[in-house]
């Protein structure tokens, strides 16, 4: 049996998927595969793909299944995922989940766990609008819950940026899309016996401890 740790992180925007996925990846020594990060990189590079997705992302919509599945297929075909991976922000639709099943079968890989980070809607808005990210390191801060060392600068003095889709007007459509398109995946993975629920409310370290426990670390 393979000992690879192949995980998925499910949860609404602002649940802490990116932050906790980074911690888990460091602990397991596996790469984090975030379709949101990959799309933001495409946007920043000014590529044709980046131009195609920019408007959708700004409005909090979902990029087509075809585009994100292509990105994930290419990423999971690389050698560095041999020890495992943590998928963060993918799959987001049933179509993506089914495509992932087929892809993993082709690659001879199995999912180990699907972590559902649970945070109530009424806590999400504050979490998202207070989120800032280091321009060079990608380090995620929260103005209140994980404050940067300076008002507008991160460690090492790097500039902090706010994602354009982290403003209040865009949070509601993102949450609505999550409820309609992504929440059904909870039942999909529960039926397969893969789902691990983790309470995402608490300090960063508390949530990390619950997460480690849930995945058997
Ligand atoms: P995230 O960083 O995961 O919140 O993703 C940021 C944005 O990228 C989302 O609001 C979508 O517009 C797009 N995106 C990321 N992952 C996916 C996905 N799996 N399916 C469709 N759109 C995605």
JSON list of C-alpha atoms and ligand atoms in Angstrom, two decimals:
[
{"chain": "A", "resi": 1, "resn": "UNK", "atom": "CA", "xyz": [0.00, 0.00, 0.00]},
{"chain": "A", "resi": 2, "resn": "UNK", "atom": "CA", "xyz": [1.20, 3.51, -0.83]},
{"chain": "A", "resi": 3, "resn": "UNK", "atom": "CA", "xyz": [1.92, 5.76, 2.16]},
{"chain": "A", "resi": 4, "resn": "UNK", "atom": "CA", "xyz": [1.28, 8.94, 0.18]},
{"chain": "A", "resi": 5, "resn": "UNK", "atom": "CA", "xyz": [-0.91, 11.50, 1.94]},
{"chain": "A", "resi": 6, "resn": "UNK", "atom": "CA", "xyz": [-3.37, 12.80, -0.65]},
{"chain": "A", "resi": 7, "resn": "UNK", "atom": "CA", "xyz": [-5.76, 15.26, 0.95]},
{"chain": "A", "resi": 8, "resn": "UNK", "atom": "CA", "xyz": [-8.50, 17.68, 0.01]},
{"chain": "A", "resi": 9, "resn": "UNK", "atom": "CA", "xyz": [-9.51, 20.76, 2.01]},
{"chain": "A", "resi": 10, "resn": "UNK", "atom": "CA", "xyz": [-13.19, 21.71, 1.76]},
{"chain": "A", "resi": 11, "resn": "UNK", "atom": "CA", "xyz": [-14.74, 24.72, 3.40]},
{"chain": "A", "resi": 12, "resn": "UNK", "atom": "CA", "xyz": [-16.26, 28.11, 2.65]},
{"chain": "A", "resi": 13, "resn": "UNK", "atom": "CA", "xyz": [-14.08, 31.06, 1.67]},
{"chain": "A", "resi": 14, "resn": "UNK", "atom": "CA", "xyz": [-12.44, 32.46, 4.78]},
{"chain": "A", "resi": 15, "resn": "UNK", "atom": "CA", "xyz": [-12.61, 29.19, 6.72]},
{"chain": "A", "resi": 16, "resn": "UNK", "atom": "CA", "xyz": [-8.81, 29.09, 6.96]},
{"chain": "A", "resi": 17, "resn": "UNK", "atom": "CA", "xyz": [-8.13, 26.51, 4.25]},
{"chain": "A", "resi": 18, "resn": "UNK", "atom": "CA", "xyz": [-5.05, 28.27, 2.87]},
{"chain": "A", "resi": 19, "resn": "UNK", "atom": "CA", "xyz": [-3.50, 28.96, 6.26]},
{"chain": "A", "resi": 20, "resn": "UNK", "atom": "CA", "xyz": [-4.12, 25.50, 7.70]},
{"chain": "A", "resi": 21, "resn": "UNK", "atom": "CA", "xyz": [-3.20, 23.76, 4.43]},
{"chain": "A", "resi": 22, "resn": "UNK", "atom": "CA", "xyz": [0.20, 25.50, 4.52]},
{"chain": "A", "resi": 23, "resn": "UNK", "atom": "CA", "xyz": [0.81, 24.22, 8.06]},
{"chain": "A", "resi": 24, "resn": "UNK", "atom": "CA", "xyz": [-0.25, 20.68, 7.21]},
{"chain": "A", "resi": 25, "resn": "UNK", "atom": "CA", "xyz": [1.91, 20.67, 4.06]},
{"chain": "A", "resi": 26, "resn": "UNK", "atom": "CA", "xyz": [4.97, 21.77, 6.04]},
{"chain": "A", "resi": 27, "resn": "UNK", "atom": "CA", "xyz": [4.32, 19.04, 8.59]},
{"chain": "A", "resi": 28, "resn": "UNK", "atom": "CA", "xyz": [3.79, 16.31, 5.96]},
{"chain": "A", "resi": 29, "resn": "UNK", "atom": "CA", "xyz": [6.44, 17.55, 3.55]},
{"chain": "A", "resi": 30, "resn": "UNK", "atom": "CA", "xyz": [4.00, 17.64, 0.63]},
{"chain": "A", "resi": 31, "resn": "UNK", "atom": "CA", "xyz": [3.07, 20.47, -1.76]},
{"chain": "A", "resi": 32, "resn": "UNK", "atom": "CA", "xyz": [-0.03, 22.60, -1.39]},
{"chain": "A", "resi": 33, "resn": "UNK", "atom": "CA", "xyz": [-2.06, 22.66, -4.59]},
{"chain": "A", "resi": 34, "resn": "UNK", "atom": "CA", "xyz": [-4.29, 25.73, -4.55]},
{"chain": "A", "resi": 35, "resn": "UNK", "atom": "CA", "xyz": [-6.21, 26.42, -7.76]},
{"chain": "A", "resi": 36, "resn": "UNK", "atom": "CA", "xyz": [-6.91, 29.95, -6.46]},
{"chain": "A", "resi": 37, "resn": "UNK", "atom": "CA", "xyz": [-3.16, 30.61, -6.12]},
{"chain": "A", "resi": 38, "resn": "UNK", "atom": "CA", "xyz": [-2.51, 29.10, -9.55]},
{"chain": "A", "resi": 39, "resn": "UNK", "atom": "CA", "xyz": [-5.18, 31.31, -11.13]},
{"chain": "A", "resi": 40, "resn": "UNK", "atom": "CA", "xyz": [-3.89, 34.41, -9.32]},
{"chain": "A", "resi": 41, "resn": "UNK", "atom": "CA", "xyz": [-0.39, 33.62, -10.61]},
{"chain": "A", "resi": 42, "resn": "UNK", "atom": "CA", "xyz": [-1.76, 33.28, -14.15]},
{"chain": "A", "resi": 43, "resn": "UNK", "atom": "CA", "xyz": [-3.43, 36.65, -13.71]},
{"chain": "A", "resi": 44, "resn": "UNK", "atom": "CA", "xyz": [-0.27, 38.30, -12.38]},
{"chain": "A", "resi": 45, "resn": "UNK", "atom": "CA", "xyz": [1.80, 36.89, -15.25]},
{"chain": "A", "resi": 46, "resn": "UNK", "atom": "CA", "xyz": [-0.56, 38.47, -17.77]},
{"chain": "A", "resi": 47, "resn": "UNK", "atom": "CA", "xyz": [-1.01, 35.17, -19.64]},
{"chain": "A", "resi": 48, "resn": "UNK", "atom": "CA", "xyz": [-3.97, 34.46, -21.92]},
{"chain": "A", "resi": 49, "resn": "UNK", "atom": "CA", "xyz": [-5.44, 32.22, -19.22]},
{"chain": "A", "resi": 50, "resn": "UNK", "atom": "CA", "xyz": [-4.95, 35.01, -16.68]},
{"chain": "A", "resi": 51, "resn": "UNK", "atom": "CA", "xyz": [-6.86, 37.43, -18.87]},
{"chain": "A", "resi": 52, "resn": "UNK", "atom": "CA", "xyz": [-9.68, 34.92, -19.34]},
{"chain": "A", "resi": 53, "resn": "UNK", "atom": "CA", "xyz": [-10.23, 34.39, -15.62]},
{"chain": "A", "resi": 54, "resn": "UNK", "atom": "CA", "xyz": [-9.56, 37.89, -14.23]},
{"chain": "A", "resi": 55, "resn": "UNK", "atom": "CA", "xyz": [-13.11, 39.24, -14.47]},
{"chain": "A", "resi": 56, "resn": "UNK", "atom": "CA", "xyz": [-14.77, 36.07, -13.12]},
{"chain": "A", "resi": 57, "resn": "UNK", "atom": "CA", "xyz": [-12.44, 36.02, -10.11]},
{"chain": "A", "resi": 58, "resn": "UNK", "atom": "CA", "xyz": [-12.95, 39.69, -9.37]},
{"chain": "A", "resi": 59, "resn": "UNK", "atom": "CA", "xyz": [-16.71, 39.13, -9.21]},
{"chain": "A", "resi": 60, "resn": "UNK", "atom": "CA", "xyz": [-16.35, 36.01, -7.05]},
{"chain": "A", "resi": 61, "resn": "UNK", "atom": "CA", "xyz": [-17.63, 33.63, -9.75]},
{"chain": "A", "resi": 62, "resn": "UNK", "atom": "CA", "xyz": [-16.36, 30.18, -10.55]},
{"chain": "A", "resi": 63, "resn": "UNK", "atom": "CA", "xyz": [-13.90, 29.62, -13.37]},
{"chain": "A", "resi": 64, "resn": "UNK", "atom": "CA", "xyz": [-15.01, 26.84, -15.75]},
{"chain": "A", "resi": 65, "resn": "UNK", "atom": "CA", "xyz": [-14.49, 23.24, -14.66]},
{"chain": "A", "resi": 66, "resn": "UNK", "atom": "CA", "xyz": [-12.46, 22.63, -17.79]},
{"chain": "A", "resi": 67, "resn": "UNK", "atom": "CA", "xyz": [-9.88, 25.30, -16.97]},
{"chain": "A", "resi": 68, "resn": "UNK", "atom": "CA", "xyz": [-9.29, 24.25, -13.37]},
{"chain": "A", "resi": 69, "resn": "UNK", "atom": "CA", "xyz": [-9.27, 20.54, -14.18]},
{"chain": "A", "resi": 70, "resn": "UNK", "atom": "CA", "xyz": [-6.56, 21.16, -16.80]},
{"chain": "A", "resi": 71, "resn": "UNK", "atom": "CA", "xyz": [-4.49, 23.04, -14.19]},
{"chain": "A", "resi": 72, "resn": "UNK", "atom": "CA", "xyz": [-4.87, 20.25, -11.63]},
{"chain": "A", "resi": 73, "resn": "UNK", "atom": "CA", "xyz": [-4.14, 17.51, -14.18]},
{"chain": "A", "resi": 74, "resn": "UNK", "atom": "CA", "xyz": [-0.88, 19.21, -15.10]},
{"chain": "A", "resi": 75, "resn": "UNK", "atom": "CA", "xyz": [0.05, 19.85, -11.45]},
{"chain": "A", "resi": 76, "resn": "UNK", "atom": "CA", "xyz": [-0.69, 16.33, -10.17]},
{"chain": "A", "resi": 77, "resn": "UNK", "atom": "CA", "xyz": [1.31, 14.89, -13.06]},
{"chain": "A", "resi": 78, "resn": "UNK", "atom": "CA", "xyz": [4.53, 16.31, -11.60]},
{"chain": "A", "resi": 79, "resn": "UNK", "atom": "CA", "xyz": [7.02, 14.26, -9.62]},
{"chain": "A", "resi": 80, "resn": "UNK", "atom": "CA", "xyz": [6.91, 16.34, -6.42]},
{"chain": "A", "resi": 81, "resn": "UNK", "atom": "CA", "xyz": [3.44, 15.04, -5.52]},
{"chain": "A", "resi": 82, "resn": "UNK", "atom": "CA", "xyz": [4.76, 11.47, -5.12]},
{"chain": "A", "resi": 83, "resn": "UNK", "atom": "CA", "xyz": [4.74, 11.78, -1.28]},
{"chain": "A", "resi": 84, "resn": "UNK", "atom": "CA", "xyz": [1.30, 13.38, -1.42]},
{"chain": "A", "resi": 85, "resn": "UNK", "atom": "CA", "xyz": [-0.48, 16.71, -1.83]},
{"chain": "A", "resi": 86, "resn": "UNK", "atom": "CA", "xyz": [-3.03, 18.94, -0.19]},
{"chain": "A", "resi": 87, "resn": "UNK", "atom": "CA", "xyz": [-5.67, 20.27, -2.59]},
{"chain": "A", "resi": 88, "resn": "UNK", "atom": "CA", "xyz": [-6.99, 23.63, -1.39]},
{"chain": "A", "resi": 89, "resn": "UNK", "atom": "CA", "xyz": [-9.95, 25.19, -3.20]},
{"chain": "A", "resi": 90, "resn": "UNK", "atom": "CA", "xyz": [-10.42, 22.26, -5.57]},
{"chain": "A", "resi": 91, "resn": "UNK", "atom": "CA", "xyz": [-12.74, 20.51, -6.25]},
{"chain": "A", "resi": 92, "resn": "UNK", "atom": "CA", "xyz": [-15.51, 23.10, -5.99]},
{"chain": "A", "resi": 93, "resn": "UNK", "atom": "CA", "xyz": [-18.24, 21.39, -8.07]},
{"chain": "A", "resi": 94, "resn": "UNK", "atom": "CA", "xyz": [-19.49, 17.85, -8.44]},
{"chain": "A", "resi": 95, "resn": "UNK", "atom": "CA", "xyz": [-18.13, 17.83, -12.02]},
{"chain": "A", "resi": 96, "resn": "UNK", "atom": "CA", "xyz": [-14.67, 18.69, -10.68]},
{"chain": "A", "resi": 97, "resn": "UNK", "atom": "CA", "xyz": [-14.90, 15.99, -8.01]},
{"chain": "A", "resi": 98, "resn": "UNK", "atom": "CA", "xyz": [-15.82, 13.35, -10.58]},
{"chain": "A", "resi": 99, "resn": "UNK", "atom": "CA", "xyz": [-13.05, 14.51, -12.92]},
{"chain": "A", "resi": 100, "resn": "UNK", "atom": "CA", "xyz": [-10.60, 14.31, -10.00]},
{"chain": "A", "resi": 101, "resn": "UNK", "atom": "CA", "xyz": [-11.68, 10.72, -9.29]},
{"chain": "A", "resi": 102, "resn": "UNK", "atom": "CA", "xyz": [-10.96, 9.78, -12.90]},
{"chain": "A", "resi": 103, "resn": "UNK", "atom": "CA", "xyz": [-7.63, 11.63, -12.89]},
{"chain": "A", "resi": 104, "resn": "UNK", "atom": "CA", "xyz": [-6.47, 9.97, -9.66]},
{"chain": "A", "resi": 105, "resn": "UNK", "atom": "CA", "xyz": [-7.44, 6.58, -11.04]},
{"chain": "A", "resi": 106, "resn": "UNK", "atom": "CA", "xyz": [-5.32, 7.22, -14.14]},
{"chain": "A", "resi": 107, "resn": "UNK", "atom": "CA", "xyz": [-2.41, 8.29, -11.92]},
{"chain": "A", "resi": 108, "resn": "UNK", "atom": "CA", "xyz": [-2.82, 5.28, -9.62]},
{"chain": "A", "resi": 109, "resn": "UNK", "atom": "CA", "xyz": [-3.43, 7.50, -6.59]},
{"chain": "A", "resi": 110, "resn": "UNK", "atom": "CA", "xyz": [-6.08, 7.35, -3.84]},
{"chain": "A", "resi": 111, "resn": "UNK", "atom": "CA", "xyz": [-7.46, 10.07, -1.60]},
{"chain": "A", "resi": 112, "resn": "UNK", "atom": "CA", "xyz": [-6.45, 9.65, 2.04]},
{"chain": "A", "resi": 113, "resn": "UNK", "atom": "CA", "xyz": [-8.79, 12.16, 3.72]},
{"chain": "A", "resi": 114, "resn": "UNK", "atom": "CA", "xyz": [-11.12, 15.01, 2.84]},
{"chain": "A", "resi": 115, "resn": "UNK", "atom": "CA", "xyz": [-11.02, 17.67, 5.54]},
{"chain": "A", "resi": 116, "resn": "UNK", "atom": "CA", "xyz": [-14.06, 19.89, 5.95]},
{"chain": "A", "resi": 117, "resn": "UNK", "atom": "CA", "xyz": [-13.18, 23.09, 7.82]},
{"chain": "A", "resi": 118, "resn": "UNK", "atom": "CA", "xyz": [-16.41, 24.31, 9.40]},
{"chain": "A", "resi": 119, "resn": "UNK", "atom": "CA", "xyz": [-17.03, 27.99, 10.12]},
{"chain": "A", "resi": 120, "resn": "UNK", "atom": "CA", "xyz": [-20.45, 29.65, 10.42]},
{"chain": "A", "resi": 121, "resn": "UNK", "atom": "CA", "xyz": [-21.45, 32.23, 7.80]},
{"chain": "A", "resi": 122, "resn": "UNK", "atom": "CA", "xyz": [-21.74, 35.04, 10.36]},
{"chain": "A", "resi": 123, "resn": "UNK", "atom": "CA", "xyz": [-18.04, 34.71, 11.24]},
{"chain": "A", "resi": 124, "resn": "UNK", "atom": "CA", "xyz": [-16.87, 34.57, 7.65]},
{"chain": "A", "resi": 125, "resn": "UNK", "atom": "CA", "xyz": [-17.29, 38.21, 6.69]},
{"chain": "A", "resi": 126, "resn": "UNK", "atom": "CA", "xyz": [-14.92, 39.51, 9.37]},
{"chain": "A", "resi": 127, "resn": "UNK", "atom": "CA", "xyz": [-12.40, 36.81, 8.57]},
{"chain": "A", "resi": 128, "resn": "UNK", "atom": "CA", "xyz": [-12.35, 37.60, 4.87]},
{"chain": "A", "resi": 129, "resn": "UNK", "atom": "CA", "xyz": [-12.39, 41.38, 4.98]},
{"chain": "A", "resi": 130, "resn": "UNK", "atom": "CA", "xyz": [-9.55, 41.40, 7.58]},
{"chain": "A", "resi": 131, "resn": "UNK", "atom": "CA", "xyz": [-7.38, 39.10, 5.46]},
{"chain": "A", "resi": 132, "resn": "UNK", "atom": "CA", "xyz": [-4.10, 40.49, 4.05]},
{"chain": "A", "resi": 133, "resn": "UNK", "atom": "CA", "xyz": [-1.33, 38.71, 2.18]},
{"chain": "A", "resi": 134, "resn": "UNK", "atom": "CA", "xyz": [2.41, 39.39, 1.93]},
{"chain": "A", "resi": 135, "resn": "UNK", "atom": "CA", "xyz": [3.23, 40.45, -1.62]},
{"chain": "A", "resi": 136, "resn": "UNK", "atom": "CA", "xyz": [6.42, 38.39, -1.94]},
{"chain": "A", "resi": 137, "resn": "UNK", "atom": "CA", "xyz": [6.08, 35.52, 0.54]},
{"chain": "A", "resi": 138, "resn": "UNK", "atom": "CA", "xyz": [2.33, 34.92, 0.18]},
{"chain": "A", "resi": 139, "resn": "UNK", "atom": "CA", "xyz": [2.16, 34.77, 4.00]},
{"chain": "A", "resi": 140, "resn": "UNK", "atom": "CA", "xyz": [-1.45, 35.26, 5.11]},
{"chain": "A", "resi": 141, "resn": "UNK", "atom": "CA", "xyz": [-2.28, 37.60, 8.00]},
{"chain": "A", "resi": 142, "resn": "UNK", "atom": "CA", "xyz": [-5.47, 38.74, 9.63]},
{"chain": "A", "resi": 143, "resn": "UNK", "atom": "CA", "xyz": [-5.59, 42.32, 10.91]},
{"chain": "A", "resi": 144, "resn": "UNK", "atom": "CA", "xyz": [-7.22, 41.16, 14.17]},
{"chain": "A", "resi": 145, "resn": "UNK", "atom": "CA", "xyz": [-6.55, 37.43, 14.57]},
{"chain": "A", "resi": 146, "resn": "UNK", "atom": "CA", "xyz": [-3.01, 37.14, 13.19]},
{"chain": "A", "resi": 147, "resn": "UNK", "atom": "CA", "xyz": [-1.82, 40.74, 12.94]},
{"chain": "A", "resi": 148, "resn": "UNK", "atom": "CA", "xyz": [1.18, 41.72, 10.81]},
{"chain": "A", "resi": 149, "resn": "UNK", "atom": "CA", "xyz": [4.17, 43.33, 12.60]},
{"chain": "A", "resi": 150, "resn": "UNK", "atom": "CA", "xyz": [3.37, 46.76, 11.13]},
{"chain": "A", "resi": 151, "resn": "UNK", "atom": "CA", "xyz": [0.08, 48.37, 10.16]},
{"chain": "A", "resi": 152, "resn": "UNK", "atom": "CA", "xyz": [0.68, 48.03, 6.42]},
{"chain": "A", "resi": 153, "resn": "UNK", "atom": "CA", "xyz": [3.78, 45.82, 6.20]},
{"chain": "A", "resi": 154, "resn": "UNK", "atom": "CA", "xyz": [4.50, 42.16, 6.86]},
{"chain": "A", "resi": 155, "resn": "UNK", "atom": "CA", "xyz": [7.62, 40.42, 8.18]},
{"chain": "A", "resi": 156, "resn": "UNK", "atom": "CA", "xyz": [10.76, 41.70, 6.48]},
{"chain": "A", "resi": 157, "resn": "UNK", "atom": "CA", "xyz": [8.84, 44.85, 5.55]},
{"chain": "A", "resi": 158, "resn": "UNK", "atom": "CA", "xyz": [7.02, 43.30, 2.59]},
{"chain": "A", "resi": 159, "resn": "UNK", "atom": "CA", "xyz": [3.97, 45.09, 1.26]},
{"chain": "A", "resi": 160, "resn": "UNK", "atom": "CA", "xyz": [0.59, 43.68, 2.26]},
{"chain": "A", "resi": 161, "resn": "UNK", "atom": "CA", "xyz": [-2.16, 43.33, -0.27]},
{"chain": "A", "resi": 162, "resn": "UNK", "atom": "CA", "xyz": [-5.87, 42.67, -0.01]},
{"chain": "A", "resi": 163, "resn": "UNK", "atom": "CA", "xyz": [-7.37, 40.31, -2.56]},
{"chain": "A", "resi": 164, "resn": "UNK", "atom": "CA", "xyz": [-9.83, 42.22, -4.77]},
{"chain": "A", "resi": 165, "resn": "UNK", "atom": "CA", "xyz": [-12.43, 39.50, -4.11]},
{"chain": "A", "resi": 166, "resn": "UNK", "atom": "CA", "xyz": [-12.06, 39.91, -0.32]},
{"chain": "A", "resi": 167, "resn": "UNK", "atom": "CA", "xyz": [-14.20, 43.03, -0.20]},
{"chain": "A", "resi": 168, "resn": "UNK", "atom": "CA", "xyz": [-17.65, 42.88, 1.42]},
{"chain": "A", "resi": 169, "resn": "UNK", "atom": "CA", "xyz": [-19.69, 43.12, -1.81]},
{"chain": "A", "resi": 170, "resn": "UNK", "atom": "CA", "xyz": [-18.00, 40.03, -3.25]},
{"chain": "A", "resi": 171, "resn": "UNK", "atom": "CA", "xyz": [-18.17, 37.87, -0.12]},
{"chain": "A", "resi": 172, "resn": "UNK", "atom": "CA", "xyz": [-21.94, 37.23, -0.36]},
{"chain": "A", "resi": 173, "resn": "UNK", "atom": "CA", "xyz": [-21.86, 35.88, -3.94]},
{"chain": "A", "resi": 174, "resn": "UNK", "atom": "CA", "xyz": [-18.86, 33.71, -3.03]},
{"chain": "A", "resi": 175, "resn": "UNK", "atom": "CA", "xyz": [-20.71, 32.26, -0.04]},
{"chain": "A", "resi": 176, "resn": "UNK", "atom": "CA", "xyz": [-23.84, 31.66, -2.13]},
{"chain": "A", "resi": 177, "resn": "UNK", "atom": "CA", "xyz": [-21.80, 29.82, -4.75]},
{"chain": "A", "resi": 178, "resn": "UNK", "atom": "CA", "xyz": [-20.18, 27.72, -2.04]},
{"chain": "A", "resi": 179, "resn": "UNK", "atom": "CA", "xyz": [-23.57, 26.71, -0.65]},
{"chain": "A", "resi": 180, "resn": "UNK", "atom": "CA", "xyz": [-24.99, 25.88, -4.08]},
{"chain": "A", "resi": 181, "resn": "UNK", "atom": "CA", "xyz": [-22.05, 24.25, -5.84]},
{"chain": "A", "resi": 182, "resn": "UNK", "atom": "CA", "xyz": [-19.46, 23.12, -3.31]},
{"chain": "A", "resi": 183, "resn": "UNK", "atom": "CA", "xyz": [-21.38, 22.16, -0.16]},
{"chain": "A", "resi": 184, "resn": "UNK", "atom": "CA", "xyz": [-22.85, 19.07, -1.93]},
{"chain": "A", "resi": 185, "resn": "UNK", "atom": "CA", "xyz": [-19.31, 17.65, -2.03]},
{"chain": "A", "resi": 186, "resn": "UNK", "atom": "CA", "xyz": [-19.52, 17.10, 1.73]},
{"chain": "A", "resi": 187, "resn": "UNK", "atom": "CA", "xyz": [-22.08, 14.33, 1.18]},
{"chain": "A", "resi": 188, "resn": "UNK", "atom": "CA", "xyz": [-20.16, 13.04, -1.85]},
{"chain": "A", "resi": 189, "resn": "UNK", "atom": "CA", "xyz": [-17.02, 12.40, 0.23]},
{"chain": "A", "resi": 190, "resn": "UNK", "atom": "CA", "xyz": [-18.92, 11.34, 3.36]},
{"chain": "A", "resi": 191, "resn": "UNK", "atom": "CA", "xyz": [-20.48, 8.55, 1.27]},
{"chain": "A", "resi": 192, "resn": "UNK", "atom": "CA", "xyz": [-17.00, 7.41, 0.34]},
{"chain": "A", "resi": 193, "resn": "UNK", "atom": "CA", "xyz": [-16.01, 7.36, 4.03]},
{"chain": "A", "resi": 194, "resn": "UNK", "atom": "CA", "xyz": [-13.31, 9.99, 3.48]},
{"chain": "A", "resi": 195, "resn": "UNK", "atom": "CA", "xyz": [-14.78, 13.02, 5.27]},
{"chain": "A", "resi": 196, "resn": "UNK", "atom": "CA", "xyz": [-13.13, 14.42, 8.42]},
{"chain": "A", "resi": 197, "resn": "UNK", "atom": "CA", "xyz": [-14.95, 17.37, 9.98]},
{"chain": "A", "resi": 198, "resn": "UNK", "atom": "CA", "xyz": [-12.80, 19.97, 11.73]},
{"chain": "A", "resi": 199, "resn": "UNK", "atom": "CA", "xyz": [-14.17, 22.87, 13.76]},
{"chain": "A", "resi": 200, "resn": "UNK", "atom": "CA", "xyz": [-12.48, 25.92, 12.21]},
{"chain": "A", "resi": 201, "resn": "UNK", "atom": "CA", "xyz": [-13.40, 28.32, 15.02]},
{"chain": "A", "resi": 202, "resn": "UNK", "atom": "CA", "xyz": [-10.65, 29.01, 17.55]},
{"chain": "A", "resi": 203, "resn": "UNK", "atom": "CA", "xyz": [-7.04, 30.15, 17.57]},
{"chain": "A", "resi": 204, "resn": "UNK", "atom": "CA", "xyz": [-4.84, 29.16, 14.63]},
{"chain": "A", "resi": 205, "resn": "UNK", "atom": "CA", "xyz": [-2.97, 26.66, 16.81]},
{"chain": "A", "resi": 206, "resn": "UNK", "atom": "CA", "xyz": [-6.17, 25.14, 18.22]},
{"chain": "A", "resi": 207, "resn": "UNK", "atom": "CA", "xyz": [-7.51, 24.53, 14.72]},
{"chain": "A", "resi": 208, "resn": "UNK", "atom": "CA", "xyz": [-4.17, 23.05, 13.62]},
{"chain": "A", "resi": 209, "resn": "UNK", "atom": "CA", "xyz": [-4.22, 20.63, 16.56]},
{"chain": "A", "resi": 210, "resn": "UNK", "atom": "CA", "xyz": [-7.77, 19.51, 15.68]},
{"chain": "A", "resi": 211, "resn": "UNK", "atom": "CA", "xyz": [-6.71, 19.12, 12.07]},
{"chain": "A", "resi": 212, "resn": "UNK", "atom": "CA", "xyz": [-3.70, 16.95, 12.93]},
{"chain": "A", "resi": 213, "resn": "UNK", "atom": "CA", "xyz": [-5.88, 14.81, 15.14]},
{"chain": "A", "resi": 214, "resn": "UNK", "atom": "CA", "xyz": [-8.51, 14.44, 12.40]},
{"chain": "A", "resi": 215, "resn": "UNK", "atom": "CA", "xyz": [-5.97, 13.15, 9.87]},
{"chain": "A", "resi": 216, "resn": "UNK", "atom": "CA", "xyz": [-4.29, 10.81, 12.34]},
{"chain": "A", "resi": 217, "resn": "UNK", "atom": "CA", "xyz": [-1.13, 12.82, 13.11]},
{"chain": "B", "resi": 1, "resn": "LIG", "atom": "P1", "xyz": [-9.65, 30.81, -3.67]},
{"chain": "B", "resi": 1, "resn": "LIG", "atom": "O1", "xyz": [-8.30, 31.37, -3.49]},
{"chain": "B", "resi": 1, "resn": "LIG", "atom": "O2", "xyz": [-9.70, 29.32, -3.52]},
{"chain": "B", "resi": 1, "resn": "LIG", "atom": "O3", "xyz": [-10.70, 31.51, -2.85]},
{"chain": "B", "resi": 1, "resn": "LIG", "atom": "O4", "xyz": [-10.05, 31.09, -5.20]},
{"chain": "B", "resi": 1, "resn": "LIG", "atom": "C1", "xyz": [-10.15, 32.40, -5.71]},
{"chain": "B", "resi": 1, "resn": "LIG", "atom": "C2", "xyz": [-11.03, 32.42, -6.95]},
{"chain": "B", "resi": 1, "resn": "LIG", "atom": "O5", "xyz": [-10.43, 31.62, -7.99]},
{"chain": "B", "resi": 1, "resn": "LIG", "atom": "C3", "xyz": [-12.43, 31.83, -6.79]},
{"chain": "B", "resi": 1, "resn": "LIG", "atom": "O6", "xyz": [-13.34, 32.78, -6.27]},
{"chain": "B", "resi": 1, "resn": "LIG", "atom": "C4", "xyz": [-12.76, 31.45, -8.22]},
{"chain": "B", "resi": 1, "resn": "LIG", "atom": "O7", "xyz": [-13.08, 32.57, -9.00]},
{"chain": "B", "resi": 1, "resn": "LIG", "atom": "C5", "xyz": [-11.43, 30.91, -8.71]},
{"chain": "B", "resi": 1, "resn": "LIG", "atom": "N1", "xyz": [-11.26, 29.46, -8.40]},
{"chain": "B", "resi": 1, "resn": "LIG", "atom": "C6", "xyz": [-10.34, 28.89, -7.57]},
{"chain": "B", "resi": 1, "resn": "LIG", "atom": "N2", "xyz": [-10.48, 27.56, -7.53]},
{"chain": "B", "resi": 1, "resn": "LIG", "atom": "C7", "xyz": [-11.53, 27.26, -8.34]},
{"chain": "B", "resi": 1, "resn": "LIG", "atom": "C8", "xyz": [-12.18, 26.05, -8.69]},
{"chain": "B", "resi": 1, "resn": "LIG", "atom": "N3", "xyz": [-11.80, 24.86, -8.18]},
{"chain": "B", "resi": 1, "resn": "LIG", "atom": "N4", "xyz": [-13.23, 26.12, -9.56]},
{"chain": "B", "resi": 1, "resn": "LIG", "atom": "C9", "xyz": [-13.63, 27.30, -10.08]},
{"chain": "B", "resi": 1, "resn": "LIG", "atom": "N5", "xyz": [-13.08, 28.48, -9.77]},
{"chain": "B", "resi": 1, "resn": "LIG", "atom": "C10", "xyz": [-12.02, 28.47, -8.91]}
]
